[in-house]
Tab-separated table of C-alpha atoms in Angstrom:
chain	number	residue	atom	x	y	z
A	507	UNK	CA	172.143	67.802	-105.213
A	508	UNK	CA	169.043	69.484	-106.051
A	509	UNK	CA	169.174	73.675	-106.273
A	510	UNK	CA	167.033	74.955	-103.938
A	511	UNK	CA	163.929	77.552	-105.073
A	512	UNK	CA	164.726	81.364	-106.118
A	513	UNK	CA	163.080	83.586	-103.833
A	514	UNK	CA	164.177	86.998	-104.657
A	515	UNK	CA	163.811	87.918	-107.950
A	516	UNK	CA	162.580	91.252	-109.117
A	517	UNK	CA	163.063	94.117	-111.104
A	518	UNK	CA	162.760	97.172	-109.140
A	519	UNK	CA	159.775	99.031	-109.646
A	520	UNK	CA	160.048	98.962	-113.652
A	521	UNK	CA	157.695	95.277	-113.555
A	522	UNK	CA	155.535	97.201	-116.131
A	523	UNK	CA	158.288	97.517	-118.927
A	524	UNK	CA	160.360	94.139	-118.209
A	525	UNK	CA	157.610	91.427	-117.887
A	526	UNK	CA	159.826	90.156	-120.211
A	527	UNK	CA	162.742	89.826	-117.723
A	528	UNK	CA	160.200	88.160	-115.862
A	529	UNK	CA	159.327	85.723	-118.203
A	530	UNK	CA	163.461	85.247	-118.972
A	531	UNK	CA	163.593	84.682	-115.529
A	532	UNK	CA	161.552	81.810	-115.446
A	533	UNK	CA	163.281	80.744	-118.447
A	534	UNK	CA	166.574	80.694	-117.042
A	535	UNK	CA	164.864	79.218	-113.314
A	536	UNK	CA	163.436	76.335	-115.792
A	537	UNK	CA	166.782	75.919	-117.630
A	538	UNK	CA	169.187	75.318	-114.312
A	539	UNK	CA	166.883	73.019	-112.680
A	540	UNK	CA	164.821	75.144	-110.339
A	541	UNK	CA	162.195	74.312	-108.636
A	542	UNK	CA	160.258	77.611	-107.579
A	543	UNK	CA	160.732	81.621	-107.614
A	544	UNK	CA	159.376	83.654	-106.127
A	545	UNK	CA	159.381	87.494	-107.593
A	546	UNK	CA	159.566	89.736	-104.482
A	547	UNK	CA	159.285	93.044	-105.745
A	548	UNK	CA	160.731	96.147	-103.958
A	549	UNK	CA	158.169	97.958	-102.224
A	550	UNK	CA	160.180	100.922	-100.737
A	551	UNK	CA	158.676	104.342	-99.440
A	552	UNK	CA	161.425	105.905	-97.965
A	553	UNK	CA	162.242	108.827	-100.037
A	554	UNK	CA	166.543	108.877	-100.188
A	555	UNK	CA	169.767	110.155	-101.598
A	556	UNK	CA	170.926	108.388	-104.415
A	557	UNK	CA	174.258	108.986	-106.422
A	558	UNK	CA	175.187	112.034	-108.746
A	559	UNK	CA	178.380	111.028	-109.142
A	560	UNK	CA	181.347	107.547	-108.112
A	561	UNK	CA	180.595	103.892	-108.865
A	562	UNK	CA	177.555	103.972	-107.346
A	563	UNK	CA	175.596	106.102	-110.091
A	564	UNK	CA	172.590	104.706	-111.477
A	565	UNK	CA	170.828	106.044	-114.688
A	566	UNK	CA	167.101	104.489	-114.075
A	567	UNK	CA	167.688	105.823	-110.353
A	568	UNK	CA	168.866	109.676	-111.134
A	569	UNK	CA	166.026	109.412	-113.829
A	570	UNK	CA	163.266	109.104	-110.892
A	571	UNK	CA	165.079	111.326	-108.641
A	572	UNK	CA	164.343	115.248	-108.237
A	573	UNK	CA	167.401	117.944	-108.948
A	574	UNK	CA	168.380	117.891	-105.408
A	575	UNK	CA	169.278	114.054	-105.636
A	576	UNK	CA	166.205	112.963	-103.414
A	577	UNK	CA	164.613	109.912	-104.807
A	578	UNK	CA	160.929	109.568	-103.651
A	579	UNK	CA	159.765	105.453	-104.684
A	580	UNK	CA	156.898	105.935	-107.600
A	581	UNK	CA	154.173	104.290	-107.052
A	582	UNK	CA	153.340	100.565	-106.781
A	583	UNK	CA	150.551	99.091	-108.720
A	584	UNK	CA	150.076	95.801	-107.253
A	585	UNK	CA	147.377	94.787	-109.804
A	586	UNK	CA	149.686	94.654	-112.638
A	587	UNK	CA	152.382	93.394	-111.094
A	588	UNK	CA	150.001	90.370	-110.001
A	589	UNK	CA	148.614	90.302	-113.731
A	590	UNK	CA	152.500	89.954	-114.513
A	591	UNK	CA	153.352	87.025	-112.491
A	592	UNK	CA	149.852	85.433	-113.877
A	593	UNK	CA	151.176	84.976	-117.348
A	594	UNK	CA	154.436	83.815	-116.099
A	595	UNK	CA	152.584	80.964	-114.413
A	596	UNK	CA	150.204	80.431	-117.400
A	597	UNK	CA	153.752	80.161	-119.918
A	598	UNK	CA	155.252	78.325	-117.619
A	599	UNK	CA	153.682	75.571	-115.498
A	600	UNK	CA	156.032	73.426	-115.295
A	601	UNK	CA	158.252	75.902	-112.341
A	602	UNK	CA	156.382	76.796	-109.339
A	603	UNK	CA	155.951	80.545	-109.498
A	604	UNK	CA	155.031	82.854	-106.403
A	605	UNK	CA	154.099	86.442	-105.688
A	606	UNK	CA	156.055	88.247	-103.678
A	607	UNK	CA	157.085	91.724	-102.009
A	608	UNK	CA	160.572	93.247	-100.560
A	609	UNK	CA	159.055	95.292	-98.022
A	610	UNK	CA	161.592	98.242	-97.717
A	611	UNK	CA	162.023	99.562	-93.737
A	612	UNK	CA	158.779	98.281	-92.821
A	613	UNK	CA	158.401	99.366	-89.106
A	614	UNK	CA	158.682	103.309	-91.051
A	615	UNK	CA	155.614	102.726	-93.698
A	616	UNK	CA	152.998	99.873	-91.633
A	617	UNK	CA	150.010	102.310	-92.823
A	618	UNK	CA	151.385	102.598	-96.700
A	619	UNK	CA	152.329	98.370	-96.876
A	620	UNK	CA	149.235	97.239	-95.326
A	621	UNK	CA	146.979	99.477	-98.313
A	622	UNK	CA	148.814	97.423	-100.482
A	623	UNK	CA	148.861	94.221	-99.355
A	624	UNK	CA	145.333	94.414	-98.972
A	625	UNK	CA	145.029	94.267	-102.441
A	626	UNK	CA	145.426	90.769	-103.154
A	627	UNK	CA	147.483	87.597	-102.248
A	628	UNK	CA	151.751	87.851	-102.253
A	629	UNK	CA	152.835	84.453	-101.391
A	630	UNK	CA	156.346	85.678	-100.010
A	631	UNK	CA	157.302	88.725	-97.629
A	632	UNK	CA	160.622	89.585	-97.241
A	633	UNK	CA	161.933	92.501	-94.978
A	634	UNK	CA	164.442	94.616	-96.112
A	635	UNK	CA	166.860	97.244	-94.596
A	636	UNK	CA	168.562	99.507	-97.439
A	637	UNK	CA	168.591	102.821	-95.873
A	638	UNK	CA	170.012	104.789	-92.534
A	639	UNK	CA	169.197	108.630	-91.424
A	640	UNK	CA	171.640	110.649	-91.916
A	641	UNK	CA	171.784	114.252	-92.941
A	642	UNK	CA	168.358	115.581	-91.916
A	643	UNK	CA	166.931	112.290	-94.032
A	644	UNK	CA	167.899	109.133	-95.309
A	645	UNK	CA	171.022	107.559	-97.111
A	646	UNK	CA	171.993	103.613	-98.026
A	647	UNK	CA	175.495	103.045	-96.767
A	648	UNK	CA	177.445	103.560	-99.795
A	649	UNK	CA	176.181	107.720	-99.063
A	650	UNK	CA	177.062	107.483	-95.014
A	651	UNK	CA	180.618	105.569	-95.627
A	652	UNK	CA	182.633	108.614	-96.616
A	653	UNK	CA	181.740	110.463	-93.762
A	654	UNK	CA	180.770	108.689	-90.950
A	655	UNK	CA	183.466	105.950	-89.334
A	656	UNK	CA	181.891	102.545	-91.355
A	657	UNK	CA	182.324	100.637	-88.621
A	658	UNK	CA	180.071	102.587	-87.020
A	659	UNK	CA	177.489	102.817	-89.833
A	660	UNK	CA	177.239	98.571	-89.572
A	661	UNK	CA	176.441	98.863	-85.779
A	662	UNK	CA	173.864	101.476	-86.998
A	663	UNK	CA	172.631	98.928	-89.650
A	664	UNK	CA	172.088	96.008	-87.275
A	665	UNK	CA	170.241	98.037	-84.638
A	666	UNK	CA	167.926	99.508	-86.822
A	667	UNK	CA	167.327	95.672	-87.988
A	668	UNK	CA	166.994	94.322	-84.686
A	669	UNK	CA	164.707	97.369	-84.395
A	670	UNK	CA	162.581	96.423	-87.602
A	671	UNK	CA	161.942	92.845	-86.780
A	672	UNK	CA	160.816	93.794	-83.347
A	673	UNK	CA	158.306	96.688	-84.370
A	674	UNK	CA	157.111	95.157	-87.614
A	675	UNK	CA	154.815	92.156	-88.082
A	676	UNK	CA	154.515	92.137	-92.192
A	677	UNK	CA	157.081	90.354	-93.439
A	678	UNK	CA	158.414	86.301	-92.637
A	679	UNK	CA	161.727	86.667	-94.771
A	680	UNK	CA	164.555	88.887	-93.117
A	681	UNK	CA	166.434	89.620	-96.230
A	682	UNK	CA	170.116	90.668	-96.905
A	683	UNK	CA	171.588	91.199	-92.983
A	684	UNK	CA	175.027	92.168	-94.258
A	685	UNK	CA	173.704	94.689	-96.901
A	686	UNK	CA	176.352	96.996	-95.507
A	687	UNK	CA	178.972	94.705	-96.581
A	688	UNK	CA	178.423	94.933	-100.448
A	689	UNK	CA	179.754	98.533	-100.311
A	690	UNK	CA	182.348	98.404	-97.200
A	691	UNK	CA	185.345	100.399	-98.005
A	692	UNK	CA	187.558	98.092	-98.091
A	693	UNK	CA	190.678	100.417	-99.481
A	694	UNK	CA	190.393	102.717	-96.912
A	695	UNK	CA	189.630	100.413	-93.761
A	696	UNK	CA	190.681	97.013	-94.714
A	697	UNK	CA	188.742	93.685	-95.569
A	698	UNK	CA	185.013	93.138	-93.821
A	699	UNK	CA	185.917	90.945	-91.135
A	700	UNK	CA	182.166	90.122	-89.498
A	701	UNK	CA	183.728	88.911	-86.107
A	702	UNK	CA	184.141	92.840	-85.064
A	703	UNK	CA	180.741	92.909	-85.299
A	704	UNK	CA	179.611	89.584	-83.494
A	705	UNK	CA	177.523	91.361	-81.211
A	706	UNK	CA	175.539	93.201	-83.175
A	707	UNK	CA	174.749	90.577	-85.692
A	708	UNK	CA	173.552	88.007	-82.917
A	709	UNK	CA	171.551	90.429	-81.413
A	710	UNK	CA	169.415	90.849	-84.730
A	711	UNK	CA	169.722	87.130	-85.560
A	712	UNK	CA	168.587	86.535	-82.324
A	713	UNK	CA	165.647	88.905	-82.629
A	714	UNK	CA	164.885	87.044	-85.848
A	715	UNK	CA	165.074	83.810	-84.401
A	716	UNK	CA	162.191	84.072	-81.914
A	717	UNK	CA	160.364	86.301	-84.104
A	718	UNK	CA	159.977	83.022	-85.554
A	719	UNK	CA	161.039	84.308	-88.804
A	720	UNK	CA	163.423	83.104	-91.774
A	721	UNK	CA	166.930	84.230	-92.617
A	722	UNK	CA	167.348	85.054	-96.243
A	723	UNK	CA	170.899	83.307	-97.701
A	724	UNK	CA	171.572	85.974	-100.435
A	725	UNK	CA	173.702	85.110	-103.020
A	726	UNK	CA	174.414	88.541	-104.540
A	727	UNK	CA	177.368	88.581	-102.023
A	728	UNK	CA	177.696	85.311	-100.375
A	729	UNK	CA	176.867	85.536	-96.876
A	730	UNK	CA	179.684	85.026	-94.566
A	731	UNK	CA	179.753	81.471	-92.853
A	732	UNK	CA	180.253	82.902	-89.591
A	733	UNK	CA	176.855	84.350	-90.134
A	734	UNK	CA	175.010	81.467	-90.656
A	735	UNK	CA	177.125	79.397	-88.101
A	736	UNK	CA	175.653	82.507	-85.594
A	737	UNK	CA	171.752	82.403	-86.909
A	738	UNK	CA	172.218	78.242	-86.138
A	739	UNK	CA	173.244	78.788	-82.461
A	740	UNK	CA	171.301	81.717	-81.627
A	741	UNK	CA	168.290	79.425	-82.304
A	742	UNK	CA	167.292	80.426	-86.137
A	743	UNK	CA	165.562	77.231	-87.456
A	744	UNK	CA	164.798	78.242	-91.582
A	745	UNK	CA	166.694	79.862	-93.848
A	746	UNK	CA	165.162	80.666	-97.351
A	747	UNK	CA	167.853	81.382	-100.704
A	748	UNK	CA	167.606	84.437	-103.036
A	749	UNK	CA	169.842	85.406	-105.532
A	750	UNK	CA	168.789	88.897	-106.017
A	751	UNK	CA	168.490	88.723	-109.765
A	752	UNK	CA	167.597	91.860	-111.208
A	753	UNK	CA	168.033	89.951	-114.501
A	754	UNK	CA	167.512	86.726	-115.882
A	755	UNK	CA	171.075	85.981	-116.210
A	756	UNK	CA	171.457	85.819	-112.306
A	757	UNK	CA	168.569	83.909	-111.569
A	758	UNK	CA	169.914	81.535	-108.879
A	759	UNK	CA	173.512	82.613	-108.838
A	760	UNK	CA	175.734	80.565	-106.116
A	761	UNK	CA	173.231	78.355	-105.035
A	762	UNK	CA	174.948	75.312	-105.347
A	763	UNK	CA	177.694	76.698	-103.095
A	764	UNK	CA	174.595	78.468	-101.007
A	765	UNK	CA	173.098	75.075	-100.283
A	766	UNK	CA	176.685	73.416	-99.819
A	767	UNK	CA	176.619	76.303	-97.341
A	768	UNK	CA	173.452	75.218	-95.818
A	769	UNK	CA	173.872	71.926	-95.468
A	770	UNK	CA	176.928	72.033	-93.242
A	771	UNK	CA	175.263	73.668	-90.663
A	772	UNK	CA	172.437	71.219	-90.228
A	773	UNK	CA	169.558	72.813	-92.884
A	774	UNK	CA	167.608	70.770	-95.249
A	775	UNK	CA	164.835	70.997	-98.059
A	776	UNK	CA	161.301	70.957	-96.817
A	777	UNK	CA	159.076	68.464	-98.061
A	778	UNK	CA	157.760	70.856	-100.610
A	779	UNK	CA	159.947	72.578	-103.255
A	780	UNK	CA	158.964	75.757	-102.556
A	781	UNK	CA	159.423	75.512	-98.867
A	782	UNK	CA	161.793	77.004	-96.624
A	783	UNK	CA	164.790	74.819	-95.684
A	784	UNK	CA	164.899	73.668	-91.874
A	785	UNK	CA	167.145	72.500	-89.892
A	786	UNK	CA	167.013	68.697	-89.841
């Protein structure tokens, strides 16, 4: 069976210094068979917590932070990230190659995305929740976890993405609905069991669906079946695949087991290789 295409690859706001992981990307994309990626770089303006301390610390992240911990996105400068993915296409035309963006909490920034977007073509738009309020401003749930009940923080999640899809108009790609679950606690609560949560997630999927939008299958942590079995009967038609590779090494990670996945429940390749999969 064929892999489906890669569409979320990028390198968080550091495009400028690793055009060569985007060029090992397409490497590794031509290596396993791929027929497309897409690089959909973050485009975040919320201005969060990140981690001083715990697993969850990040060097390049504390380095763009302020000494209160607050990390305000730099800048995006869509020009060279553009001029980037043009020499990736020139070196490699053999692998379909699109432009693409991550739109962070779009329905909180529709004045600061649609300067940029204006400023030339991004073939791929994916919406993306990462962060929550909490604590007079904004957190991702790894920071609201140890003191708020997580159970409630993934009710908080889902609403506020049933709230994004329904308020914003930017993006055709709902990316990573169970972000939550990659840092659930599960030592302190027990395993992520998404059936507690049934109504929340249809209620966004179902939001999504007549949005008319797709449902991103990411790969970083394999989405949950029961998802997917959810999106199909609350109407969703398309799904798209993304591995999340912030390097070239896990440029379309799980996919085979992604499509297996996909298949099961009735979605198929489009006619082109780049397309979105339907249902069939």
């Amino acid at each position: 069976m064929p892999l489906p295409p890669d569409s979320h690859v990028h390198s968080e706001w550091s495009w400028d210094t690793r055009v060569g992981d985007m060029e090992g990307s397409c490497a590794r994309a031509v290596e396993i068979g791929l027929p497309a990626i897409a690089f959909t770089e973050h485009l975040d303006h919320t201005a969060w917590r990140v981690a001083t301390e715990g697993p969850y610390v990040s060097d390049h992240l504390t380095s763009l932070a302020d000494p209160s911990g607050i990390l305000t996105p730099p800048a995006f400068d869509a020009a060279g990230y553009l001029a980037a993915v043009q020499r990736c296409r020139e070196r490699f035309p053999q692998l379909r190659i699109l432009s693409g963006l991550e739109l962070g909490e779009p329905h909180r920034h529709a004045d600061q995305i649609a300067r940029v977007l204006s400023a030339g073509r991004f073939d791929r738009l994916l919406g993306s929740l990462h962060t929550l309020a909490d604590q007079d401003g904004f957190a991702e749930p790894w920071a609201i976890y140890p003191h708020r009940d997580p159970h409630e923080v993934v009710r908080a999640y889902l609403a506020d993405v049933a709230t994004m899809v329904t308020t914003s108009d930017t993006f055709d790609v709902l990316a990573h609905i169970d972000y939550p679950v990659r840092s659930w606690p599960t030592e302190d609560v027990g395993p992520f069991d998404p059936s507690v949560f049934e109504d929340e997630f249809r209620e966004a999927l179902r939001v999504t669906a007549l949005s008319g939008r797709a449902l991103e299958v990411n790969t970083r942590l394999p989405l949950h079946s029961t998802v997917l079995g959810w999106w199909h009967e609350e109407g969703g038609d398309a799904i798209t695949f993304g591995s999340d590779a912030h390097l070239p090494a896990f440029v379309g990670h799980g996919f085979g087991e992604a499509a297996q996945l996909a298949q099961a429940y009735g979605f198929r390749p489009g006619r082109n290789p780049h397309d979105r999969w339907g249902r069939g």
